[in-house]
CSV table of C-alpha atoms in Angstrom, one decimal:
chain,number,residue,atom,x,y,z
A,1,MET,CA,-12.3,11.8,-10.1
A,2,LEU,CA,-12.8,11.8,-6.4
A,3,LEU,CA,-12.8,8.2,-6.3
A,4,LEU,CA,-9.5,7.8,-8.1
A,5,VAL,CA,-7.6,10.6,-5.7
A,6,LEU,CA,-9.2,8.9,-2.9
A,7,GLY,CA,-7.4,5.9,-4.1
A,8,ALA,CA,-4.4,7.5,-5.0
A,9,PHE,CA,-4.0,8.7,-1.4
A,10,LEU,CA,-4.7,5.3,0.2
A,11,ASP,CA,-2.4,3.6,-1.7
A,12,GLY,CA,0.0,6.4,-1.5
A,13,LEU,CA,0.1,6.3,2.4
A,14,THR,CA,-0.2,2.3,2.6
A,15,LEU,CA,2.8,1.7,0.1
A,16,ASN,CA,4.9,4.6,1.3
A,17,ALA,CA,4.8,3.1,4.8
A,18,THR,CA,5.2,-0.6,4.2
A,19,GLY,CA,7.4,-0.8,1.3
A,20,THR,CA,10.6,-1.7,3.5
A,21,LEU,CA,8.8,-4.8,4.6
A,22,ARG,CA,7.2,-5.7,1.4
A,23,ALA,CA,10.5,-5.9,-0.3
A,24,GLN,CA,11.6,-8.5,1.9
A,25,ASP,CA,11.0,-12.2,0.4
A,26,ALA,CA,11.0,-14.0,4.0
A,27,GLU,CA,7.1,-15.6,4.3
A,28,LEU,CA,7.5,-15.1,8.4
A,29,VAL,CA,8.7,-12.2,10.8
A,30,ALA,CA,9.8,-13.2,14.3
A,31,PHE,CA,9.6,-10.7,16.9
A,32,SER,CA,10.6,-10.9,20.8
A,33,ASP,CA,7.5,-12.2,22.2
A,34,THR,CA,7.3,-8.7,24.4
A,35,ALA,CA,7.3,-6.2,21.4
A,36,ARG,CA,4.0,-6.4,20.7
A,37,ARG,CA,4.8,-7.3,17.3
A,38,SER,CA,6.6,-3.5,17.3
A,39,LEU,CA,10.1,-3.4,15.4
A,40,PHE,CA,11.4,-0.9,17.5
A,41,ARG,CA,10.3,-2.7,21.0
A,42,SER,CA,11.9,-5.9,19.4
A,43,ARG,CA,15.1,-7.4,19.7
A,44,VAL,CA,16.1,-10.8,18.3
A,45,ASP,CA,19.5,-12.2,19.6
A,46,ALA,CA,21.9,-14.4,17.7
A,47,THR,CA,20.9,-17.4,19.6
A,48,THR,CA,17.5,-17.2,18.9
A,49,ALA,CA,18.1,-17.1,15.1
A,50,GLU,CA,20.4,-19.4,15.6
A,51,THR,CA,17.7,-22.0,17.0
A,52,ILE,CA,14.8,-20.9,14.3
A,53,ALA,CA,17.6,-22.0,11.8
A,54,GLY,CA,18.1,-25.3,12.9
A,55,LEU,CA,14.3,-26.1,12.4
A,56,ASP,CA,14.2,-28.3,9.4
A,57,GLU,CA,11.1,-26.5,8.3
A,58,VAL,CA,13.2,-23.4,7.9
A,59,ASP,CA,15.6,-22.7,4.9
A,60,SER,CA,17.0,-19.6,6.1
A,61,VAL,CA,16.9,-16.9,8.9
A,62,THR,CA,18.4,-13.4,8.8
A,63,GLY,CA,18.1,-10.3,10.9
A,64,LEU,CA,16.5,-6.7,10.2
A,65,GLY,CA,16.5,-3.7,12.0
A,66,ILE,CA,15.2,0.0,11.2
A,67,ASN,CA,16.2,3.0,12.8
A,68,GLN,CA,14.8,6.6,11.9
A,69,VAL,CA,17.1,9.4,11.8
A,70,ILE,CA,17.8,12.8,10.0
A,71,ALA,CA,19.9,12.6,7.1
A,72,THR,CA,21.8,15.5,6.1
A,73,THR,CA,22.5,16.0,1.9
A,74,PRO,CA,25.7,17.6,0.5
A,75,GLY,CA,23.6,20.8,-0.3
A,76,GLY,CA,22.6,21.1,3.2
A,77,ASP,CA,19.1,19.9,3.3
A,78,VAL,CA,17.9,17.8,6.5
A,79,VAL,CA,15.3,14.8,5.3
A,80,ASP,CA,13.9,12.0,7.4
A,81,VAL,CA,14.8,8.7,6.2
A,82,ALA,CA,14.9,5.2,7.4
A,83,VAL,CA,17.8,3.5,8.1
A,84,VAL,CA,17.9,-0.4,7.5
A,85,GLY,CA,20.3,-3.0,8.3
A,86,TYR,CA,19.7,-6.3,6.7
A,87,GLN,CA,22.0,-9.2,6.0
A,88,GLN,CA,21.0,-10.6,2.7
A,89,ALA,CA,19.8,-9.5,-0.7
A,90,THR,CA,16.0,-10.4,-2.1
A,91,SER,CA,14.2,-10.2,-5.2
A,92,ARG,CA,14.2,-6.1,-5.2
A,93,VAL,CA,17.3,-5.1,-2.9
A,94,PRO,CA,20.9,-6.4,-3.7
A,95,ALA,CA,23.3,-7.4,-1.1
A,96,PRO,CA,24.2,-5.1,1.7
A,97,PRO,CA,26.6,-2.8,0.7
A,98,GLU,CA,30.2,-2.2,2.4
A,99,PRO,CA,30.5,-0.3,5.3
A,100,GLY,CA,30.5,3.2,4.6
A,101,GLU,CA,28.2,2.5,1.8
A,102,ALA,CA,24.4,2.8,1.2
A,103,ILE,CA,21.6,1.9,-1.5
A,104,VAL,CA,18.8,4.1,-1.0
A,105,ASP,CA,15.5,4.5,-1.7
A,106,ALA,CA,14.8,6.5,-5.0
A,107,ARG,CA,12.0,8.8,-3.2
A,108,LEU,CA,15.3,9.9,-1.7
A,109,GLU,CA,16.2,11.0,-5.3
A,110,GLU,CA,13.0,12.9,-5.6
A,111,VAL,CA,12.8,15.3,-2.5
A,112,ALA,CA,16.5,15.6,-1.8
A,113,ASP,CA,18.1,15.6,-5.5
A,114,VAL,CA,20.8,13.6,-4.7
A,115,GLY,CA,22.9,10.7,-6.6
A,116,VAL,CA,25.6,8.0,-6.7
A,117,GLY,CA,28.4,9.2,-5.2
A,118,ASP,CA,26.9,11.3,-3.0
A,119,THR,CA,27.6,11.2,0.7
A,120,LEU,CA,24.8,11.6,3.5
A,121,ALA,CA,25.4,12.2,6.9
A,122,LEU,CA,23.0,10.3,9.1
A,123,GLY,CA,21.8,10.6,12.4
A,124,ARG,CA,22.8,12.8,15.2
A,125,GLY,CA,26.2,11.4,15.2
A,126,GLN,CA,26.4,12.4,11.3
A,127,ALA,CA,27.6,8.9,10.3
A,128,PRO,CA,28.8,9.2,6.8
A,129,VAL,CA,27.3,6.4,4.2
A,130,THR,CA,28.2,7.1,0.1
A,131,ILE,CA,24.9,6.0,-2.3
A,132,VAL,CA,26.0,3.6,-4.4
A,133,GLY,CA,22.9,2.5,-5.7
A,134,PHE,CA,19.2,3.1,-5.7
A,135,VAL,CA,16.3,0.7,-5.0
A,136,SER,CA,12.6,1.9,-5.6
A,137,ASP,CA,9.2,1.2,-3.5
A,138,THR,CA,11.2,0.6,-0.2
A,139,ALA,CA,9.9,3.2,1.7
A,140,PHE,CA,9.1,3.1,5.6
A,141,GLN,CA,6.6,5.2,7.2
A,142,GLN,CA,6.5,8.0,4.5
A,143,GLN,CA,10.3,7.6,5.0
A,144,PRO,CA,12.9,7.0,2.3
A,145,SER,CA,14.7,4.0,3.1
A,146,VAL,CA,18.4,3.6,3.3
A,147,TRP,CA,19.7,0.6,3.2
A,148,THR,CA,23.2,-0.6,4.9
A,149,ASP,CA,25.2,-3.0,6.2
A,150,PRO,CA,24.7,-4.2,9.9
A,151,ALA,CA,27.5,-3.0,11.7
A,152,THR,CA,26.6,0.7,9.9
A,153,TRP,CA,22.9,0.4,11.1
A,154,ARG,CA,24.1,-0.1,14.5
A,155,GLU,CA,26.7,2.5,14.4
A,156,VAL,CA,23.7,4.7,13.2
A,157,MET,CA,21.1,3.8,15.9
A,158,ALA,CA,23.8,4.0,18.9
A,159,ALA,CA,24.7,7.5,18.2
A,160,ASN,CA,20.9,8.9,17.5
A,161,VAL,CA,18.9,7.0,20.8
A,162,ALA,CA,20.6,7.2,24.1
A,163,GLY,CA,21.1,3.6,25.5
A,164,SER,CA,20.3,1.9,22.2
A,165,ALA,CA,23.2,0.4,21.3
A,166,LEU,CA,23.0,-3.2,19.9
A,167,PRO,CA,25.6,-5.8,20.1
A,168,THR,CA,26.8,-7.6,17.4
A,169,GLY,CA,24.0,-10.4,16.5
A,170,VAL,CA,21.0,-8.6,17.2
A,171,PHE,CA,18.5,-7.5,15.4
A,172,GLN,CA,14.8,-6.2,16.1
A,173,ALA,CA,13.3,-9.0,14.1
A,174,ALA,CA,14.2,-12.0,12.2
A,175,LEU,CA,13.0,-13.0,8.9
A,176,VAL,CA,12.4,-16.4,8.2
A,177,GLU,CA,12.1,-18.1,4.6
A,178,VAL,CA,10.3,-21.5,4.9
A,179,ALA,CA,11.0,-24.8,3.1
A,180,ASP,CA,9.0,-25.6,-0.1
A,181,ASP,CA,6.9,-28.0,1.5
A,182,ALA,CA,6.4,-25.9,4.8
A,183,GLN,CA,2.9,-24.1,5.4
A,184,PRO,CA,4.6,-20.8,7.1
A,185,GLY,CA,1.5,-21.1,9.6
A,186,ALA,CA,2.8,-24.3,10.9
A,187,VAL,CA,6.3,-22.6,10.4
A,188,ALA,CA,5.4,-20.2,12.6
A,189,GLU,CA,4.3,-22.0,15.4
A,190,ALA,CA,7.2,-24.4,15.6
A,191,VAL,CA,9.8,-21.6,15.7
A,192,ASP,CA,7.5,-20.1,19.2
A,193,ALA,CA,7.7,-23.4,20.6
A,194,ALA,CA,11.4,-23.9,19.7
A,195,THR,CA,12.6,-20.3,21.2
A,196,GLY,CA,10.2,-20.0,23.5
A,197,ALA,CA,10.8,-16.3,23.6
A,198,THR,CA,9.6,-14.8,19.9
A,199,ASP,CA,5.8,-14.3,18.5
A,200,THR,CA,6.3,-15.1,14.9
A,201,VAL,CA,3.9,-14.0,12.1
A,202,THR,CA,3.2,-14.1,8.4
A,203,ARG,CA,5.1,-11.1,6.6
A,204,GLN,CA,1.7,-9.6,5.6
A,205,THR,CA,0.3,-9.7,9.6
A,206,ALA,CA,4.1,-7.5,10.1
A,207,ILE,CA,3.1,-5.1,7.6
A,208,LEU,CA,-0.5,-4.4,9.1
A,209,ALA,CA,1.2,-4.2,12.4
A,210,LEU,CA,3.2,-1.2,12.0
A,211,PRO,CA,1.8,2.0,13.0
A,212,GLY,CA,-1.3,3.4,11.6
A,213,VAL,CA,-1.5,1.2,8.6
A,214,GLN,CA,-5.0,-0.7,9.2
A,215,GLN,CA,-6.6,2.7,10.4
A,216,GLN,CA,-5.6,4.3,7.4
A,217,GLN,CA,-7.2,1.7,5.1
A,218,ARG,CA,-10.3,1.4,7.3
A,219,THR,CA,-10.7,5.4,7.3
A,220,PHE,CA,-10.1,5.9,3.6
A,221,THR,CA,-12.1,2.4,2.8
A,222,GLY,CA,-15.1,3.5,4.4
A,223,ILE,CA,-14.7,7.7,2.8
A,224,ILE,CA,-14.7,5.6,-0.5
A,225,ALA,CA,-17.4,3.2,0.4
A,226,VAL,CA,-19.6,6.4,1.3
A,227,THR,CA,-18.5,8.1,-2.1
A,228,PHE,CA,-19.9,5.1,-4.2
A,229,ALA,CA,-23.1,5.0,-2.1
A,230,VAL,CA,-23.7,8.8,-2.7
A,231,ALA,CA,-22.9,7.9,-6.8
A,232,ALA,CA,-25.1,5.4,-6.4
A,233,LEU,CA,-28.2,8.1,-5.0
A,234,VAL,CA,-27.2,10.7,-7.5
A,235,VAL,CA,-27.5,8.1,-10.7
A,236,ALA,CA,-30.6,6.8,-9.3
A,237,LEU,CA,-32.0,10.7,-9.4
A,238,PHE,CA,-30.7,11.2,-12.9
A,239,PHE,CA,-32.2,8.2,-14.4
A,240,ALA,CA,-35.4,8.4,-12.2
A,241,LEU,CA,-35.8,12.1,-13.9
A,242,ILE,CA,-34.8,10.8,-17.7
A,243,THR,CA,-37.4,8.4,-17.4
A,244,LEU,CA,-40.2,10.5,-15.7
A,245,GLU,CA,-39.4,13.2,-18.7
A,246,ARG,CA,-39.5,10.1,-21.6
A,247,VAL,CA,-42.8,8.3,-20.2
A,248,ARG,CA,-44.1,9.2,-23.4
A,249,LEU,CA,-41.4,7.6,-25.5
A,250,TYR,CA,-41.1,4.5,-23.5
A,251,ALA,CA,-45.0,4.6,-24.0
A,252,VAL,CA,-44.8,4.5,-27.9
A,253,LEU,CA,-42.2,2.6,-27.7
A,254,GLU,CA,-44.0,-0.1,-26.1
A,255,ALA,CA,-46.7,0.5,-28.2
A,256,LEU,CA,-45.0,-0.4,-31.1
A,257,GLY,CA,-44.1,-3.5,-29.9
A,258,ALA,CA,-40.9,-3.0,-27.4
A,259,ARG,CA,-40.5,-5.2,-24.7
A,260,PRO,CA,-39.8,-3.9,-21.6
A,261,ARG,CA,-36.9,-5.7,-20.8
A,262,GLU,CA,-35.6,-3.9,-24.1
A,263,LEU,CA,-36.1,-0.4,-22.9
A,264,LEU,CA,-34.4,-1.5,-19.7
A,265,ALA,CA,-31.5,-2.6,-21.6
A,266,GLY,CA,-31.3,0.8,-23.5
A,267,VAL,CA,-31.3,2.4,-20.0
A,268,ALA,CA,-28.4,0.0,-19.0
A,269,ALA,CA,-26.1,0.7,-21.8
A,270,GLN,CA,-26.9,4.7,-21.1
A,271,ALA,CA,-25.5,4.2,-17.5
A,272,VAL,CA,-22.5,2.3,-18.7
A,273,GLY,CA,-22.3,5.1,-21.7
A,274,VAL,CA,-22.4,7.8,-19.1
A,275,ALA,CA,-20.0,5.8,-16.6
A,276,ALA,CA,-17.4,4.7,-19.1
A,277,GLY,CA,-17.2,8.7,-19.6
A,278,ALA,CA,-16.8,9.7,-16.2
A,279,ILE,CA,-13.9,7.2,-15.5
A,280,VAL,CA,-12.0,8.3,-18.5
A,281,ILE,CA,-12.3,12.1,-17.9
A,282,GLY,CA,-11.9,11.3,-14.0
A,283,GLY,CA,-8.8,9.3,-15.0
A,284,VAL,CA,-7.2,12.4,-17.2
A,285,VAL,CA,-8.0,14.5,-14.0
A,286,ALA,CA,-6.5,12.1,-11.6
A,287,VAL,CA,-3.5,11.4,-13.8
A,288,GLY,CA,-2.9,15.5,-14.1
A,289,PHE,CA,-3.8,15.9,-10.1
A,290,VAL,CA,-1.1,13.5,-9.4
A,291,ALA,CA,1.3,14.8,-11.4
A,292,LEU,CA,0.8,18.4,-10.3
A,293,VAL,CA,1.3,17.2,-6.5
A,294,PRO,CA,4.9,17.5,-5.1
A,295,ALA,CA,7.3,14.6,-5.0
A,296,ASP,CA,6.9,14.9,-0.9
A,297,ILE,CA,3.3,13.9,-0.4
A,298,PRO,CA,2.2,10.0,-0.6
A,299,VAL,CA,0.0,10.0,-3.5
A,300,ARG,CA,0.2,6.8,-6.2
A,301,LEU,CA,-1.7,5.8,-8.5
A,302,GLU,CA,-1.7,2.0,-8.6
A,303,PRO,CA,-3.2,0.4,-11.9
A,304,VAL,CA,-5.3,-2.7,-9.5
A,305,ARG,CA,-7.1,0.2,-7.8
A,306,MET,CA,-8.0,2.3,-10.9
A,307,ALA,CA,-9.4,-1.1,-12.3
A,308,GLN,CA,-11.5,-1.6,-9.1
A,309,ILE,CA,-12.7,1.9,-8.8
A,310,ALA,CA,-13.8,1.9,-12.7
A,311,GLY,CA,-15.5,-1.9,-12.1
A,312,GLY,CA,-17.3,-0.7,-9.1
A,313,THR,CA,-18.3,2.8,-10.6
A,314,MET,CA,-19.8,0.8,-13.5
A,315,ILE,CA,-21.5,-1.7,-11.1
A,316,THR,CA,-22.3,1.7,-9.0
A,317,ALA,CA,-24.1,3.4,-12.5
A,318,LEU,CA,-26.1,-0.2,-13.5
A,319,VAL,CA,-27.3,-0.1,-9.9
A,320,GLY,CA,-28.3,3.3,-9.8
A,321,SER,CA,-30.4,3.1,-13.1
A,322,LEU,CA,-32.3,0.4,-11.8
A,323,ALA,CA,-34.2,2.9,-10.0
A,324,SER,CA,-36.2,3.7,-12.9
A,325,LEU,CA,-37.1,0.0,-13.4
A,326,ARG,CA,-40.3,0.1,-11.2
A,327,ARG,CA,-41.8,2.8,-13.4
A,328,ILE,CA,-40.9,1.7,-16.6
A,329,LEU,CA,-42.2,-1.9,-15.9
A,330,GLY,CA,-45.8,0.2,-14.8
A,331,ILE,CA,-45.8,2.3,-18.2
A,332,ASP,CA,-49.5,1.9,-19.6
A,333,PRO,CA,-49.0,3.3,-23.5
A,334,ALA,CA,-52.4,3.6,-23.7
A,335,GLN,CA,-52.4,5.8,-20.5
A,336,ALA,CA,-49.2,7.6,-21.0
A,337,ILE,CA,-50.2,8.6,-24.5
A,338,GLY,CA,-53.3,9.3,-23.6
């Protein structure tokens, strides 16, 4: 259960921090070359975007901007959100809504009890936007996203942060879709060479550049690895004790003609059985735990992570059971039976 819960926290933190970028279809993200791959420091103007779009290896270029503000709900609740200004639909997000409207992440529905037709007041300027739809898994830095047209995003940004007003056509990053026969790495180099003012990376690299993402992954991966190591030691001790108690039984079986590999197969089968039981019980408890966690806490049980932990648990149990290998191979039936 502990491994599953740790994995749920890792996935919850990572996915809820990166949803906005994962929702994009573009293979590349172009930042200004002085921004150190930070969306908040980056500025890409219309001239730069046109230069990128003029490359043969590029299919399309659109702008993206994100501003973290507070949103006031009709019920008076104040919620931290990420306002996203964008220009083009993706496979997961519809086309930009009309000015004064917004498509919001479903997580906001859970934490603030809002629905289609409700009006949110965004930022210090209390810019009103009416919710016209929901999308899922698009949060940014643990905050539900609010997807708007570029003009609304600029209005919110200008009112929320002094001196941050952006001219029309300027975004924080350019999303670059490459041609079908082009290699993203080569296109990124071509973009930077053509503009002389961009730092273009793959979408995955841009995701890893988000504050805290790599640090969280390293921390939780380390904790999970240590937990697996401890589990292996516990299993090894468990089977060492069982083998010690069953020395006479194994000696009798060997005297009756059982081969050591058959005895080891029996121990391995026991290890698999114990691990399977632990996986089932731990899975049920973990699912119940996640269901009880408040909606504003980033915890998610992902099937891929559960499968990885289940497989790792099986391997750990088998490796731990090998601790009894030497003792089983060294059993002398005559001496053990006496």
